[in-house]
PDB file of C-alpha atoms and ligand atoms in Angstrom:
ATOM      1  CA  MET A   1    -107.184 108.519 -48.056  1.00 85.00           C
ATOM      2  CA  ASN A   2    -106.926 108.069 -51.806  1.00 87.00           C
ATOM      3  CA  ALA A   3    -106.301 110.728 -54.445  1.00 85.00           C
ATOM      4  CA  LEU A   4    -109.974 111.547 -54.886  1.00 84.00           C
ATOM      5  CA  ASP A   5    -110.391 112.168 -51.150  1.00 85.00           C
ATOM      6  CA  TRP A   6    -107.494 114.626 -51.236  1.00 86.00           C
ATOM      7  CA  ILE A   7    -109.005 116.441 -54.208  1.00 74.00           C
ATOM      8  CA  VAL A   8    -112.329 116.777 -52.388  1.00 82.00           C
ATOM      9  CA  VAL A   9    -110.606 118.117 -49.255  1.00 80.00           C
ATOM     10  CA  ALA A  10    -108.531 120.598 -51.287  1.00 80.00           C
ATOM     11  CA  ALA A  11    -111.613 121.838 -53.159  1.00 80.00           C
ATOM     12  CA  GLY A  12    -113.460 122.285 -49.861  1.00 76.00           C
ATOM     13  CA  LEU A  13    -110.614 124.293 -48.352  1.00 79.00           C
ATOM     14  CA  ALA A  14    -110.337 126.460 -51.471  1.00 79.00           C
ATOM     15  CA  THR A  15    -114.065 127.220 -51.251  1.00 72.00           C
ATOM     16  CA  ILE A  16    -113.783 128.237 -47.598  1.00 65.00           C
ATOM     17  CA  VAL A  17    -110.861 130.552 -48.361  1.00 73.00           C
ATOM     18  CA  TRP A  18    -112.715 132.095 -51.284  1.00 71.00           C
ATOM     19  CA  ILE A  19    -115.904 132.706 -49.217  1.00 61.00           C
ATOM     20  CA  ASN A  20    -113.922 134.439 -46.487  1.00 62.00           C
ATOM     21  CA  TRP A  21    -112.063 136.562 -48.999  1.00 62.00           C
ATOM     22  CA  TYR A  22    -115.287 137.527 -50.790  1.00 57.00           C
ATOM     23  CA  PHE A  23    -117.199 138.584 -47.694  1.00 56.00           C
ATOM     24  CA  PHE A  24    -114.458 140.050 -45.519  1.00 60.00           C
ATOM     25  CA  LEU A  25    -111.694 141.378 -47.743  1.00 59.00           C
ATOM     26  CA  ALA A  26    -112.886 142.056 -51.291  1.00 59.00           C
ATOM     27  CA  GLY A  27    -113.866 145.632 -52.025  1.00 56.00           C
ATOM     28  CA  ARG A  28    -112.703 146.854 -48.640  1.00 66.00           C
ATOM     29  CA  GLU A  29    -109.543 148.595 -49.725  1.00 78.00           C
ATOM     30  CA  ALA A  30    -109.320 152.161 -48.514  1.00 87.00           C
ATOM     31  CA  VAL A  31    -109.971 154.902 -51.055  1.00 93.00           C
ATOM     32  CA  ASP A  32    -107.611 157.880 -50.927  1.00 93.00           C
ATOM     33  CA  ALA A  33    -109.050 161.385 -50.796  1.00 92.00           C
ATOM     34  CA  VAL A  34    -108.262 163.616 -53.798  1.00 92.00           C
ATOM     35  CA  PRO A  35    -107.244 167.277 -53.192  1.00 92.00           C
ATOM     36  CA  THR A  36    -110.037 169.445 -54.683  1.00 92.00           C
ATOM     37  CA  ASN A  37    -110.785 173.131 -53.996  1.00 91.00           C
ATOM     38  CA  GLY A  38    -108.765 173.284 -50.812  1.00 93.00           C
ATOM     39  CA  ALA A  39    -110.026 170.055 -49.281  1.00 96.00           C
ATOM     40  CA  GLN A  40    -109.332 166.356 -49.483  1.00 97.00           C
ATOM     41  CA  GLN A  41    -112.415 165.170 -51.288  1.00 97.00           C
ATOM     42  CA  VAL A  42    -114.068 161.758 -51.492  1.00 97.00           C
ATOM     43  CA  PRO A  43    -117.468 160.963 -53.047  1.00 98.00           C
ATOM     44  CA  VAL A  44    -119.375 158.411 -50.947  1.00 98.00           C
ATOM     45  CA  VAL A  45    -122.478 156.669 -52.304  1.00 98.00           C
ATOM     46  CA  VAL A  46    -125.108 156.036 -49.620  1.00 98.00           C
ATOM     47  CA  GLN A  47    -127.316 153.115 -50.580  1.00 97.00           C
ATOM     48  CA  GLY A  48    -127.843 150.357 -48.048  1.00 96.00           C
ATOM     49  CA  GLY A  49    -124.334 151.159 -46.817  1.00 96.00           C
ATOM     50  CA  TYR A  50    -121.413 153.418 -47.650  1.00 97.00           C
ATOM     51  CA  GLN A  51    -119.356 152.929 -50.793  1.00 96.00           C
ATOM     52  CA  PRO A  52    -116.454 153.269 -50.251  1.00 97.00           C
ATOM     53  CA  ALA A  53    -116.646 152.267 -46.597  1.00 96.00           C
ATOM     54  CA  GLU A  54    -112.905 152.738 -46.068  1.00 97.00           C
ATOM     55  CA  ILE A  55    -111.431 156.185 -46.687  1.00 97.00           C
ATOM     56  CA  ARG A  56    -107.893 157.427 -46.189  1.00 97.00           C
ATOM     57  CA  VAL A  57    -107.039 161.092 -45.589  1.00 97.00           C
ATOM     58  CA  ARG A  58    -104.195 163.145 -44.113  1.00 97.00           C
ATOM     59  CA  ALA A  59    -104.330 164.931 -40.793  1.00 97.00           C
ATOM     60  CA  GLY A  60    -104.435 168.719 -40.552  1.00 96.00           C
ATOM     61  CA  THR A  61    -106.191 169.736 -43.771  1.00 95.00           C
ATOM     62  CA  PRO A  62    -109.954 169.925 -44.387  1.00 97.00           C
ATOM     63  CA  VAL A  63    -111.783 166.818 -45.560  1.00 98.00           C
ATOM     64  CA  ARG A  64    -114.873 167.038 -47.736  1.00 98.00           C
ATOM     65  CA  LEU A  65    -117.010 163.908 -47.984  1.00 98.00           C
ATOM     66  CA  LEU A  66    -119.616 164.199 -50.740  1.00 98.00           C
ATOM     67  CA  PHE A  67    -122.428 161.969 -49.528  1.00 98.00           C
ATOM     68  CA  ASP A  68    -124.549 160.940 -52.510  1.00 98.00           C
ATOM     69  CA  ARG A  69    -127.668 159.503 -50.892  1.00 98.00           C
ATOM     70  CA  ARG A  70    -129.480 157.388 -53.468  1.00 98.00           C
ATOM     71  CA  GLU A  71    -132.343 156.146 -51.317  1.00 98.00           C
ATOM     72  CA  THR A  72    -135.169 157.271 -49.040  1.00 98.00           C
ATOM     73  CA  SER A  73    -134.663 154.616 -46.351  1.00 96.00           C
ATOM     74  CA  PRO A  74    -134.801 156.499 -43.027  1.00 97.00           C
ATOM     75  CA  CYS A  75    -131.805 154.508 -41.826  1.00 97.00           C
ATOM     76  CA  SER A  76    -129.340 156.599 -43.788  1.00 98.00           C
ATOM     77  CA  GLU A  77    -130.912 160.057 -43.369  1.00 98.00           C
ATOM     78  CA  GLU A  78    -128.306 161.119 -40.866  1.00 98.00           C
ATOM     79  CA  VAL A  79    -124.545 160.624 -40.880  1.00 98.00           C
ATOM     80  CA  VAL A  80    -122.317 161.107 -37.852  1.00 98.00           C
ATOM     81  CA  VAL A  81    -118.560 161.198 -37.365  1.00 98.00           C
ATOM     82  CA  PRO A  82    -118.510 161.341 -33.559  1.00 97.00           C
ATOM     83  CA  ASP A  83    -114.766 161.890 -33.181  1.00 97.00           C
ATOM     84  CA  PHE A  84    -114.891 165.096 -35.231  1.00 97.00           C
ATOM     85  CA  GLY A  85    -118.243 166.430 -34.014  1.00 96.00           C
ATOM     86  CA  VAL A  86    -120.048 165.816 -37.315  1.00 97.00           C
ATOM     87  CA  LYS A  87    -123.800 165.175 -37.360  1.00 98.00           C
ATOM     88  CA  ARG A  88    -125.554 165.977 -40.627  1.00 98.00           C
ATOM     89  CA  PHE A  89    -128.898 165.340 -42.289  1.00 98.00           C
ATOM     90  CA  LEU A  90    -128.569 163.856 -45.787  1.00 98.00           C
ATOM     91  CA  ALA A  91    -131.454 164.726 -48.098  1.00 98.00           C
ATOM     92  CA  ALA A  92    -132.609 161.822 -50.280  1.00 98.00           C
ATOM     93  CA  HIS A  93    -131.350 161.843 -53.881  1.00 98.00           C
ATOM     94  CA  ARG A  94    -129.000 164.747 -53.211  1.00 98.00           C
ATOM     95  CA  ILE A  95    -125.284 165.163 -52.736  1.00 98.00           C
ATOM     96  CA  THR A  96    -124.497 166.643 -49.329  1.00 98.00           C
ATOM     97  CA  PRO A  97    -120.949 167.883 -48.693  1.00 98.00           C
ATOM     98  CA  VAL A  98    -119.747 167.249 -45.150  1.00 98.00           C
ATOM     99  CA  GLU A  99    -116.559 169.035 -44.144  1.00 97.00           C
ATOM    100  CA  PHE A 100    -114.333 168.748 -41.117  1.00 97.00           C
ATOM    101  CA  VAL A 101    -110.669 168.970 -40.230  1.00 97.00           C
ATOM    102  CA  PRO A 102    -109.130 165.743 -38.901  1.00 97.00           C
ATOM    103  CA  ASP A 103    -106.829 167.199 -36.254  1.00 96.00           C
ATOM    104  CA  ARG A 104    -105.273 163.875 -35.218  1.00 97.00           C
ATOM    105  CA  SER A 105    -104.269 160.626 -36.828  1.00 97.00           C
ATOM    106  CA  GLY A 106    -105.936 157.292 -36.203  1.00 97.00           C
ATOM    107  CA  THR A 107    -108.908 155.296 -37.405  1.00 97.00           C
ATOM    108  CA  PHE A 108    -112.346 156.787 -36.871  1.00 97.00           C
ATOM    109  CA  GLU A 109    -115.820 155.483 -37.613  1.00 97.00           C
ATOM    110  CA  PHE A 110    -118.602 157.209 -39.466  1.00 98.00           C
ATOM    111  CA  THR A 111    -122.083 155.758 -39.117  1.00 98.00           C
ATOM    112  CA  CYS A 112    -125.744 156.463 -39.752  1.00 97.00           C
ATOM    113  CA  GLY A 113    -127.666 158.051 -36.876  1.00 96.00           C
ATOM    114  CA  MET A 114    -128.519 154.608 -35.501  1.00 95.00           C
ATOM    115  CA  GLY A 115    -125.033 153.160 -35.863  1.00 95.00           C
ATOM    116  CA  MET A 116    -126.189 150.501 -38.333  1.00 95.00           C
ATOM    117  CA  LEU A 117    -124.400 151.609 -41.493  1.00 97.00           C
ATOM    118  CA  ARG A 118    -120.675 151.880 -40.885  1.00 96.00           C
ATOM    119  CA  GLY A 119    -117.582 153.200 -42.533  1.00 97.00           C
ATOM    120  CA  ARG A 120    -114.065 154.031 -41.441  1.00 97.00           C
ATOM    121  CA  ILE A 121    -111.774 156.955 -41.997  1.00 97.00           C
ATOM    122  CA  THR A 122    -108.069 156.357 -41.558  1.00 97.00           C
ATOM    123  CA  VAL A 123    -106.237 159.606 -40.862  1.00 97.00           C
ATOM    124  CA  ASP A 124    -102.498 159.465 -41.623  1.00 96.00           C
ATOM    125  CA  ALA A 125    -100.179 161.857 -39.830  1.00 94.00           C
TER     126      ALA A 125
HETATM  127 CU1  LIG B   1    -129.401 153.576 -39.712  1.00 97.41          CU
END
């Protein structure tokens, strides 16, 4: 292979790496809850998905997720956190606080009622 071939191969590899980073890693960093009025609070925008979709909290103290549902799509009208017994209706264009106490550490999913929209809560000990 000559120099031009190598440049083409390197550019192709760089593009593949960038595409994977963009779709699988970018914007997926966990957001830490902020202590507010006796609970670890995180605002979560609900619009075709959850933003942020990765949330980090501490075990043993109440968590308050403020779901800000900015759409009327029936998909997102319900949110569930099965591991902590949460199942709540989210009114369209309203902020709905959802509170629970994570009593154990681990990684837990929260989803819409159909399991299509997904997010994750990491509970640190
Ligand atoms: Cu759904």
